[in-house]
Amino acid sequence: MLNYTLKRIIALLPIIIGVTIAIFLLVHLVPGDPAKTMLGERATPESIKAVRESMGLNDPLYVQFSRYVNKLIHGDLGRSVISNEPVINEIKVRFPATFELALFGMLFAVIVGIPVGIIAATHHNSWFDNISMMGALFGVSMPIFWLGLMFIWIFAVILKILPPSSRLSVGIALHPITNIYLLDSIIQGSWAAFWDSLKHLILPATVMGTIPLAIIARMTRSSMLEVLKKDYIRTAYAKGLTERVVVYKHALRNALIPIITVVGLQFGLLLGGAVLTETIFSWPGLGKYLLTGIYARDFPVVQGVVLFFAIVFVIVNLIVDLSYSLIDPQINYN
Amino acid sequence: MKDNRKNKKDISNPWLEAWDRLKKNKLGRMGLILVGILITTAILAPIIAPYSFKEQNILKRYQPPSRQHLLGTDELGRDILSRIIYGARISLQIGLISISISLLVGVTLGLIAGYYGGIWDMVIMRFMDIMLAFPAILLAIAIVAILGPQLQNAMIAISIVNVPRFARLIRSSTLSVKNSDYINAARGIGSNDLRIILYHVLPNSMAPLVVQTTLSIATAILEAAALSFLGLGAQPPTPEWGAMLSDARSSLQMAPWVAAFPGLAIMFGVLGFNLLGDGLRDALDPKMINI
């Protein structure tokens, strides 16, 4: 297992190097002078010169690249052109917000999606099966930014039971420690802050979890249907085991591998897709930071955040791969 | 009765058989109808739209759905139904054009990688792996960030992010037939590489390619709407569905219909292509058990 893990990590290196080169080159693909584009209306010959100098754009490409990589190794993702703050500091503060949102979105998708998929499979072709699979088809076809707006309209504007935006109500005190607000409020023993941040999480997490929910439900159903046809399931029934034991102990465990794959892949995608949800709900996460960077043509911010997301995505996919052997003892990597 | 006769006559043509199976599949038929409606709307937009998509009337802004304006009016008093009807043209164009480009580039790369193998395969596929290391929407956003927010650039971005899927698909099906007897036979009678690829390798991958193309059009429409919603695609006053939603955000409290209907249009457009794609998959692969 250790060997296999090492092998997989080494296999990832070329990808990570490639991703780094691609992101480094992003700035050089900008049509025209990136310094001029970045400054926009504020561009004067002096300011262009200053930005070119501070970003090192006057050096040859390979010098720029080696400097870029050298900085990356030391955890330096560059500085925002607008605020002059190191990009990595902003990521440290904002990633926990995105992570909290994605985690709850995924939790919602898994808690609802897997049972729906199981019931749809055990009651194949029933009304439940038909309705839930139709729902799943709508789910994957739905623009989540539209769903978000409709949720805000229903739950915040009409019913007024959930807040439409941000992470915490005005007037609720919470000292950020981990920046995962639910955790912070538990650490500080503030139940008011806990409930308040949980209420703020519900709408965006549900919206974010919709597509994964639909995909997980479909995958669980088809994977379960596949397994339920197997001989050993018939044997299990024949020796008098109850349906519960057969479905949950025998079938589900064997159907789990493709489900885990989908869950992991979706979690990675969810982090990247945070841009939309965070924009709709004014959630101060990384996605929103990226978008602010794009609007302001703040290229170091764009590069830093995209690189960070890509690396997280690659790592999540690696963890999914490695987790197979824990779930399925039949898989032996050595 | 009629169908039976037709089946017997066309039994030799697998595409016509698949078409028959698609028409018999309930969901596939629904997809066909939705896509049909979308295409018809796009073609007939100037005829069926009750108003122009840019005709403004400030006096009539934010009118709820009524007999004059079936889906209401927006912040500039424009008829939402007419804008949605014209929007069908834009979404369909985005889907078709950007996926055609992905298809062309992806298939070419996949064929080269699969057929020639070796260094070609390694370089091309590693490049695809790098692209797949980014979540698709994020890569599209990054590309638009560089090229500048415009509908045209959004389409380029969507074309690029969809290339790896086609390349992978064609590569693997090329590999599976490359050393089969009929390819060797073709080579034996003196066919050159281009001929072998066009007449023997490619037709063999047609079925999964058709399915993938249909499903990718659905994704492309959704991605373009998302980019426009973020202000990175179509710019106002273009009646693009995602851009319309973006405009509607500020008036959600007083005029929710401005947001509601363009979203439904996106959903049914995307659903149509998704259903059609699923239906085609079942229809083109009769060996697959229908679960």
XYZ file of C-alpha atoms in Angstrom:
625
model
C 0.000 0.000 0.000
C 2.794 2.392 0.905
C 4.532 1.520 -2.328
C 1.414 2.153 -4.328
C 0.798 5.478 -2.576
C 4.324 6.601 -3.409
C 3.934 5.481 -6.992
C 0.724 7.429 -7.366
C 2.253 10.549 -5.871
C 5.237 10.322 -8.210
C 2.877 9.850 -11.158
C 1.169 13.079 -10.152
C 4.350 15.140 -10.310
C 4.354 15.660 -14.095
C 0.713 16.760 -13.898
C 1.444 19.246 -11.147
C 4.455 20.574 -13.052
C 2.330 20.872 -16.194
C -0.400 22.691 -14.290
C 2.183 25.090 -12.868
C 3.613 25.846 -16.317
C 0.128 26.363 -17.722
C -0.787 28.789 -14.961
C 2.527 30.608 -15.238
C 1.917 31.047 -18.955
C -1.617 32.386 -18.386
C -0.339 35.916 -17.930
C 1.752 35.696 -21.075
C -1.240 34.646 -23.135
C -2.981 37.936 -22.403
C -3.426 39.757 -25.698
C -1.167 42.816 -25.609
C 0.789 43.969 -22.577
C -0.496 42.303 -19.379
C 0.673 45.285 -17.309
C -1.352 47.636 -19.476
C -4.394 45.338 -19.400
C -4.161 45.067 -15.636
C -3.973 48.788 -15.080
C -6.810 49.524 -17.491
C -7.796 53.171 -17.251
C -5.112 53.888 -14.693
C -2.358 53.039 -17.193
C 0.269 55.702 -17.635
C 3.725 55.025 -19.082
C 5.161 55.294 -15.552
C 2.620 53.022 -13.892
C 2.996 50.430 -16.667
C 6.728 50.504 -16.183
C 6.342 50.124 -12.414
C 4.006 47.124 -12.729
C 6.203 45.471 -15.351
C 9.126 45.895 -13.006
C 7.347 44.626 -9.892
C 6.012 41.561 -11.751
C 9.383 40.994 -13.390
C 7.855 41.006 -16.851
C 10.999 42.497 -18.404
C 13.143 39.443 -17.712
C 13.447 36.532 -20.149
C 10.714 33.932 -19.821
C 12.887 31.221 -18.263
C 14.146 33.630 -15.590
C 10.571 34.566 -14.811
C 9.549 30.923 -14.619
C 12.357 29.847 -12.335
C 11.578 32.773 -10.068
C 7.895 31.792 -10.092
C 8.657 28.191 -9.159
C 11.141 29.234 -6.516
C 8.505 31.418 -4.904
C 5.890 28.669 -5.109
C 8.164 26.243 -3.296
C 8.384 28.764 -0.501
C 4.605 29.084 -0.398
C 4.561 32.463 -2.095
C 1.793 32.854 -4.659
C 2.619 36.461 -5.446
C 0.907 39.656 -4.385
C -2.373 41.188 -5.430
C -1.760 44.109 -7.765
C -4.707 45.965 -6.247
C -4.170 45.521 -2.508
C -0.499 44.478 -2.529
C -1.451 41.733 -0.035
C 0.142 38.279 -0.491
C -2.372 36.061 -2.284
C -1.613 33.143 0.039
C -2.833 35.100 3.082
C -6.175 35.698 1.455
C -6.406 32.013 0.488
C -5.726 30.971 4.087
C -8.624 33.084 5.316
C -11.043 32.281 2.522
C -10.452 28.611 1.789
C -12.020 27.468 5.101
C -15.210 29.301 4.104
C -15.312 27.519 0.744
C -14.407 24.216 2.373
C -17.179 24.503 4.957
C -19.695 25.237 2.227
C -18.518 22.415 -0.037
C -18.389 19.952 2.853
C -21.980 20.653 3.849
C -23.097 20.618 0.240
C -21.522 17.205 -0.170
C -22.913 15.958 3.141
C -26.392 16.929 1.998
C -25.846 15.217 -1.366
C -24.568 11.994 0.236
C -27.139 11.807 3.035
C -30.020 12.249 0.611
C -28.549 10.801 -2.588
C -27.412 7.370 -1.386
C -30.687 6.389 0.353
C -32.701 7.653 -2.631
C -30.525 5.582 -4.962
C -30.877 2.472 -2.765
C -34.655 2.748 -2.492
C -34.964 3.412 -6.227
C -32.924 0.270 -6.911
C -34.738 -1.994 -4.441
C -38.084 -0.732 -5.755
C -37.021 -0.826 -9.402
C -39.648 0.631 -11.772
C -41.911 1.689 -8.910
C -43.381 5.202 -8.751
C -40.589 6.193 -6.362
C -37.957 4.995 -8.803
C -39.525 6.872 -11.708
C -40.097 10.113 -9.855
C -36.679 10.229 -8.217
C -34.839 9.452 -11.446
C -36.849 12.095 -13.283
C -35.917 14.475 -10.459
C -32.265 13.525 -10.844
C -32.425 14.307 -14.558
C -33.830 17.726 -13.770
C -31.125 18.107 -11.127
C -28.235 17.623 -13.537
C -29.850 19.921 -16.104
C -30.543 22.733 -13.687
C -28.478 25.934 -13.672
C -27.597 26.084 -9.975
C -27.302 29.858 -10.045
C -30.962 29.949 -11.012
C -31.879 27.479 -8.276
C -30.018 29.722 -5.825
C -32.021 32.782 -6.868
C -35.290 30.869 -6.597
C -34.342 29.577 -3.119
C -33.526 33.111 -1.991
C -36.847 34.280 -3.355
C -38.834 31.492 -1.638
C -37.014 31.113 1.681
C -35.644 34.590 2.292
C -38.047 36.930 0.504
C -41.438 35.207 0.860
C -41.124 32.917 3.877
C -38.381 34.938 5.600
C -37.081 31.874 7.448
C -33.501 31.768 6.162
C -30.973 34.520 5.502
C -30.216 35.259 1.818
C -26.506 36.015 2.042
C -23.194 36.124 3.960
C -22.015 33.745 6.706
C -23.159 35.432 9.901
C -25.818 37.967 10.913
C -24.766 41.463 11.854
C -24.405 41.719 15.622
C -23.353 38.111 16.212
C -19.849 38.082 17.625
C -17.442 35.361 16.562
C -13.704 35.461 16.764
C -12.326 33.602 13.745
C -9.844 30.862 14.706
C -10.091 28.187 12.028
C -12.425 30.302 9.882
C -14.762 27.331 9.730
C -17.514 29.165 11.577
C -19.361 26.127 12.895
C -16.134 24.865 14.427
C -15.159 28.283 15.742
C -18.506 28.756 17.443
C -18.222 25.340 19.113
C -14.701 26.140 20.311
C -15.934 29.395 21.779
C -19.073 27.774 23.153
C -21.301 30.306 21.438
C -24.552 28.580 20.529
C -26.009 31.776 19.129
C -23.174 31.958 16.605
C -23.495 28.227 15.883
C -27.189 28.422 15.031
C -26.722 31.602 13.100
C -23.930 30.281 10.920
C -25.788 26.989 10.430
C -28.824 28.934 9.208
C -26.617 30.841 6.794
C -25.184 27.570 5.509
C -28.454 25.819 4.668
C -29.425 27.579 1.426
C -26.009 27.773 -0.258
C -25.062 24.224 0.794
C -28.326 22.816 -0.561
C -27.874 24.665 -3.831
C -24.282 23.532 -4.137
C -25.217 19.939 -3.350
C -27.991 19.669 -5.946
C -25.965 18.430 -8.906
C -23.852 16.000 -6.823
C -27.086 14.781 -5.218
C -28.578 13.967 -8.609
C -25.407 12.271 -9.832
C -24.896 10.280 -6.610
C -28.511 9.086 -6.618
C -28.241 7.907 -10.238
C -24.917 6.206 -9.638
C -26.071 4.494 -6.425
C -29.147 3.196 -8.185
C -27.360 1.758 -11.196
C -24.543 0.312 -9.083
C -27.045 -1.315 -6.697
C -29.128 -2.701 -9.563
C -25.984 -4.266 -10.961
C -25.074 -5.920 -7.647
C -28.612 -7.002 -6.752
C -28.665 -9.226 -9.837
C -25.660 -11.220 -8.650
C -25.858 -14.833 -7.564
C -24.576 -14.231 -4.057
C -27.491 -11.914 -3.386
C -29.890 -14.665 -4.405
C -27.981 -17.055 -2.161
C -28.232 -14.601 0.730
C -31.983 -14.371 0.278
C -32.221 -18.149 -0.109
C -30.548 -18.807 3.201
C -33.220 -16.735 4.862
C -31.520 -13.421 5.575
C -33.817 -10.444 5.883
C -34.010 -7.922 3.083
C -32.353 -5.327 5.317
C -29.269 -7.439 5.882
C -29.014 -8.428 2.239
C -29.393 -4.912 0.910
C -27.229 -3.061 3.391
C -24.609 -5.662 4.308
C -24.187 -7.659 1.129
C -25.253 -5.412 -1.727
C -24.377 -1.899 -0.613
C -20.837 -2.737 0.398
C -20.109 -4.171 -3.009
C -21.885 -1.363 -4.815
C -19.909 1.254 -2.958
C -16.789 1.610 -5.148
C -18.349 3.487 -8.073
C -20.336 5.552 -5.586
C -17.182 6.599 -3.729
C -15.542 7.519 -7.039
C -18.423 9.795 -7.903
C -18.515 11.349 -4.445
C -14.802 12.153 -4.570
C -14.884 13.506 -8.087
C -17.901 15.628 -7.282
C -16.281 17.006 -4.156
C -13.329 18.207 -6.215
C -15.659 19.729 -8.787
C -17.708 21.303 -6.031
C -14.722 23.253 -4.760
C -14.135 24.588 -8.259
C -17.805 25.285 -8.832
C -17.920 27.393 -5.680
C -17.610 30.527 -7.821
C -21.283 30.446 -8.788
C -22.771 29.615 -5.401
C -20.532 32.070 -3.587
C -21.490 34.848 -5.991
C -25.209 34.313 -5.503
C -25.040 34.101 -1.718
C -22.256 36.681 -1.223
C -20.277 33.952 0.528
C -16.798 35.320 1.281
C -14.924 32.297 -0.051
C -12.222 31.630 -2.611
C -14.585 31.532 -5.574
C -15.749 35.041 -4.885
C -12.148 36.159 -4.424
C -11.263 34.686 -7.816
C -14.120 36.529 -9.471
C -13.159 39.815 -7.828
C -9.638 39.209 -9.132
C -10.965 38.641 -12.657
C -13.139 41.763 -12.634
C -10.181 43.827 -11.406
C -7.818 42.094 -13.895
C -5.670 41.241 -10.888
C -3.702 38.436 -12.555
C -1.583 37.277 -9.587
C -4.843 36.648 -7.693
C -6.323 34.745 -10.643
C -3.173 32.653 -11.058
C -2.849 31.926 -7.357
C -6.443 30.861 -6.802
C -6.666 28.753 -9.969
C -3.407 26.993 -9.105
C -4.638 26.351 -5.577
C -7.953 24.919 -6.790
C -6.233 22.702 -9.348
C -3.859 21.254 -6.761
C -6.686 20.622 -4.303
C -8.650 18.920 -7.088
C -5.707 16.659 -7.944
C -5.146 15.771 -4.276
C -8.821 14.977 -3.672
C -8.790 12.650 -6.672
C -5.671 10.955 -5.326
C -7.311 10.386 -1.949
C -10.335 8.857 -3.686
C -8.081 6.456 -5.561
C -6.241 5.450 -2.434
C -9.424 4.963 -0.443
C -10.558 2.086 -2.669
C -8.403 -0.441 -0.891
C -9.842 0.550 2.480
C -13.371 -0.097 1.282
C -12.761 -3.136 -0.858
C -10.316 -5.602 0.658
C -10.219 -7.475 -2.656
C -8.183 -4.702 -4.195
C -4.554 -5.376 -3.532
C -2.054 -2.942 -4.917
C 0.992 -5.080 -4.333
C -48.342 -2.170 -38.853
C -46.476 0.472 -40.731
C -43.567 0.277 -38.330
C -43.179 -3.443 -38.818
C -42.821 -3.086 -42.549
C -40.296 -0.331 -42.129
C -38.272 -2.412 -39.705
C -37.988 -5.275 -42.138
C -36.927 -3.008 -44.954
C -34.294 -1.129 -43.028
C -32.915 -4.027 -41.082
C -29.552 -3.683 -42.783
C -28.976 -0.099 -41.652
C -27.963 0.100 -37.982
C -28.566 3.879 -37.832
C -32.170 3.535 -38.920
C -32.612 0.722 -36.429
C -31.243 2.961 -33.706
C -33.583 5.744 -34.799
C -36.517 3.361 -34.425
C -35.330 2.339 -30.972
C -34.886 5.992 -29.984
C -38.437 6.802 -31.013
C -39.743 3.923 -28.907
C -37.825 5.058 -25.823
C -40.077 7.297 -23.731
C -37.343 9.559 -22.342
C -35.486 9.656 -25.640
C -38.661 10.775 -27.372
C -39.109 13.506 -24.800
C -35.551 14.680 -25.433
C -36.193 14.679 -29.157
C -39.299 16.818 -28.660
C -37.531 19.321 -26.366
C -34.569 19.687 -28.734
C -37.030 19.999 -31.629
C -38.855 22.817 -29.842
C -35.539 24.568 -29.129
C -34.417 24.365 -32.765
C -37.793 25.462 -34.119
C -37.899 28.397 -31.710
C -34.413 29.454 -32.726
C -35.183 29.307 -36.444
C -38.586 30.976 -36.245
C -37.643 33.541 -33.558
C -38.511 36.679 -35.574
C -41.864 35.184 -36.575
C -43.072 33.818 -33.242
C -41.669 36.464 -30.884
C -44.449 38.929 -30.042
C -42.009 41.830 -29.598
C -38.432 42.691 -30.510
C -35.809 41.522 -28.008
C -34.409 45.013 -27.583
C -37.555 47.114 -27.729
C -37.514 49.180 -24.521
C -40.399 50.849 -22.804
C -39.456 52.387 -19.469
C -43.098 53.079 -18.659
C -43.784 49.373 -18.744
C -40.850 48.158 -16.642
C -41.271 45.247 -14.212
C -44.750 44.328 -15.337
C -45.888 40.957 -13.998
C -47.012 38.329 -16.513
C -50.164 39.508 -18.255
C -52.023 39.007 -21.499
C -49.871 41.579 -23.336
C -46.652 40.254 -21.882
C -47.120 36.548 -21.175
C -43.940 36.300 -19.079
C -43.827 39.927 -17.903
C -41.269 42.622 -18.628
C -37.775 43.359 -17.285
C -36.066 46.426 -15.864
C -36.103 48.215 -19.225
C -39.660 47.219 -20.052
C -38.537 44.602 -22.580
C -40.801 41.608 -23.197
C -39.248 38.606 -21.435
C -40.911 35.995 -23.646
C -39.457 37.613 -26.769
C -36.019 37.763 -25.201
C -36.197 34.103 -24.219
C -37.264 33.182 -27.755
C -34.316 35.034 -29.267
C -32.094 33.606 -26.531
C -32.761 30.132 -27.953
C -30.753 31.202 -31.012
C -27.781 32.210 -28.899
C -27.763 29.143 -26.668
C -28.123 26.793 -29.606
C -25.355 28.588 -31.473
C -23.063 28.387 -28.466
C -23.778 24.689 -28.021
C -23.353 23.761 -31.670
C -20.384 25.944 -32.579
C -18.277 25.393 -29.483
C -18.873 21.643 -29.417
C -18.137 21.375 -33.157
C -14.755 22.919 -32.475
C -14.125 20.602 -29.502
C -15.200 17.674 -31.630
C -12.886 18.551 -34.499
C -9.866 19.232 -32.309
C -10.546 16.403 -29.853
C -11.152 13.777 -32.512
C -8.046 14.778 -34.458
C -5.866 14.667 -31.342
C -7.403 11.396 -30.181
C -6.902 9.759 -33.571
C -3.271 10.847 -33.762
C -2.597 9.683 -30.201
C -4.342 6.361 -30.634
C -3.286 5.508 -34.176
C 0.336 6.598 -34.143
C 1.008 5.942 -30.433
C 4.515 6.464 -29.046
C 5.684 9.978 -28.456
C 2.558 11.479 -30.066
C 0.370 9.565 -27.690
C 2.431 10.558 -24.692
C 2.602 14.267 -25.469
C -1.045 14.631 -26.431
C -2.480 12.612 -23.596
C -0.284 14.213 -20.912
C -1.512 17.542 -22.191
C -5.100 16.334 -21.873
C -4.356 15.089 -18.335
C -3.158 18.548 -17.396
C -6.365 20.079 -18.701
C -8.387 17.529 -16.773
C -6.553 18.530 -13.597
C -8.749 21.622 -13.545
C -12.457 21.519 -12.784
C -14.007 22.384 -16.179
C -15.873 25.516 -15.176
C -12.790 26.839 -13.414
C -10.630 26.325 -16.490
C -13.245 28.074 -18.610
C -13.322 30.984 -16.173
C -9.522 31.241 -16.223
C -9.443 31.261 -20.029
C -12.085 33.981 -20.239
C -10.223 35.945 -17.561
C -7.235 36.012 -19.890
C -9.011 36.592 -23.205
C -11.476 39.120 -21.821
C -15.200 38.834 -21.058
C -17.022 38.388 -24.379
C -19.436 35.814 -25.734
C -16.946 34.814 -28.403
C -14.227 34.208 -25.814
C -16.630 32.255 -23.620
C -17.286 30.001 -26.615
C -13.563 29.522 -27.171
C -13.149 28.640 -23.486
C -15.987 26.125 -23.631
C -14.530 24.556 -26.783
C -11.165 24.148 -25.082
C -12.428 22.580 -21.863
C -14.464 20.008 -23.778
C -11.588 18.793 -25.962
C -10.093 16.189 -23.559
C -13.291 14.154 -23.332
C -13.435 13.693 -27.104
C -9.720 13.007 -27.368
C -9.885 10.296 -24.686
C -12.932 8.656 -26.192
C -11.517 8.471 -29.710
C -8.099 7.407 -28.514
C -9.440 4.425 -26.607
C -11.705 3.265 -29.399
C -8.871 3.703 -31.903
C -6.613 1.581 -29.720
C -9.236 -1.132 -29.520
C -9.476 -1.558 -33.297
C -5.976 -0.577 -34.394
C -4.626 -4.121 -34.561
C -7.799 -5.884 -35.584
C -7.828 -8.053 -38.694
C -9.890 -5.776 -40.867
C -7.505 -2.887 -40.309
C -4.566 -5.130 -41.158
C -6.448 -6.267 -44.239
C -7.041 -2.678 -45.316
C -3.370 -1.957 -44.845
C -2.550 -5.128 -46.764
C -4.440 -4.009 -49.849
C -2.483 -0.757 -49.769
C -4.745 1.746 -48.000
C -2.854 4.702 -46.597
C -3.189 5.944 -43.029
C -5.675 8.684 -43.843
C -7.937 6.268 -45.643
C -7.752 3.721 -42.856
C -8.547 6.367 -40.259
C -11.425 7.927 -42.163
C -13.045 4.786 -43.523
C -12.261 2.142 -40.935
C -11.275 3.597 -37.562
C -13.607 6.571 -37.300
C -16.875 4.884 -38.320
C -16.218 2.349 -35.609
C -16.260 5.087 -32.949
C -19.317 6.846 -34.332
C -21.880 5.606 -31.826
C -20.137 6.747 -28.622
C -19.122 9.947 -30.410
C -22.713 10.850 -31.249
C -23.736 10.258 -27.631
C -20.834 12.276 -26.254
C -21.531 15.154 -28.651
C -25.169 15.371 -27.637
C -24.369 15.318 -23.920
C -21.576 17.869 -24.425
C -23.958 20.307 -26.104
C -26.034 20.184 -22.922
C -22.951 20.919 -20.821
C -21.859 23.705 -23.173
C -25.221 25.486 -22.935
C -25.061 25.261 -19.147
C -21.437 26.431 -18.976
C -22.096 29.371 -21.302
C -25.083 30.426 -19.227
C -22.936 30.228 -16.087
C -20.174 32.350 -17.649
C -22.680 34.936 -18.854
C -24.329 34.956 -15.440
C -20.957 35.827 -13.924
C -20.565 38.623 -16.464
C -17.853 36.738 -18.339
C -19.823 35.743 -21.430
C -22.569 37.466 -23.365
C -22.833 41.132 -22.466
C -26.036 43.184 -22.230
C -28.236 43.811 -24.169
C -27.701 40.352 -25.743
C -30.727 38.226 -24.818
C -28.595 35.340 -23.527
C -30.421 33.335 -20.848
C -27.601 33.409 -18.301
C -27.029 37.135 -18.806
C -30.762 37.757 -18.361
C -30.586 35.962 -15.004
C -27.664 38.097 -13.973
C -29.658 41.266 -14.658
C -32.567 39.854 -12.668
C -30.610 39.441 -9.433
C -31.123 42.984 -8.240
C -34.881 42.914 -8.775
C -35.533 39.523 -7.204
C -37.687 40.975 -4.435
C -40.032 43.027 -6.577
C -39.977 41.133 -9.870
C -39.108 37.437 -9.376
C -40.509 36.520 -12.808
C -37.581 38.266 -14.469
C -35.314 35.603 -12.933
C -37.685 32.650 -13.003
C -38.365 32.225 -16.723
C -34.881 32.455 -18.295
C -33.757 29.813 -15.760
C -36.557 27.485 -16.819
C -35.543 28.010 -20.446
C -31.969 26.968 -19.657
C -33.186 23.950 -17.714
C -35.474 22.611 -20.426
C -32.911 23.264 -23.157
C -30.230 21.374 -21.241
C -32.658 18.649 -20.184
C -33.600 18.102 -23.830
C -30.033 17.413 -24.900
C -29.379 15.277 -21.810
C -32.453 13.117 -22.451
C -31.598 12.843 -26.124
C -28.042 11.819 -25.267
C -29.209 9.155 -22.796
C -31.785 7.949 -25.308
C -29.180 7.732 -28.061
C -26.880 5.761 -25.778
C -29.586 3.161 -25.224
C -30.617 3.188 -28.871
C -27.136 2.874 -30.337
C -25.992 0.127 -28.024
C -28.564 -2.652 -28.141
C -26.229 -4.977 -26.277
C -26.403 -2.814 -23.200
C -28.989 -4.014 -20.744
C -31.451 -1.290 -20.090
C -31.380 -0.653 -16.357
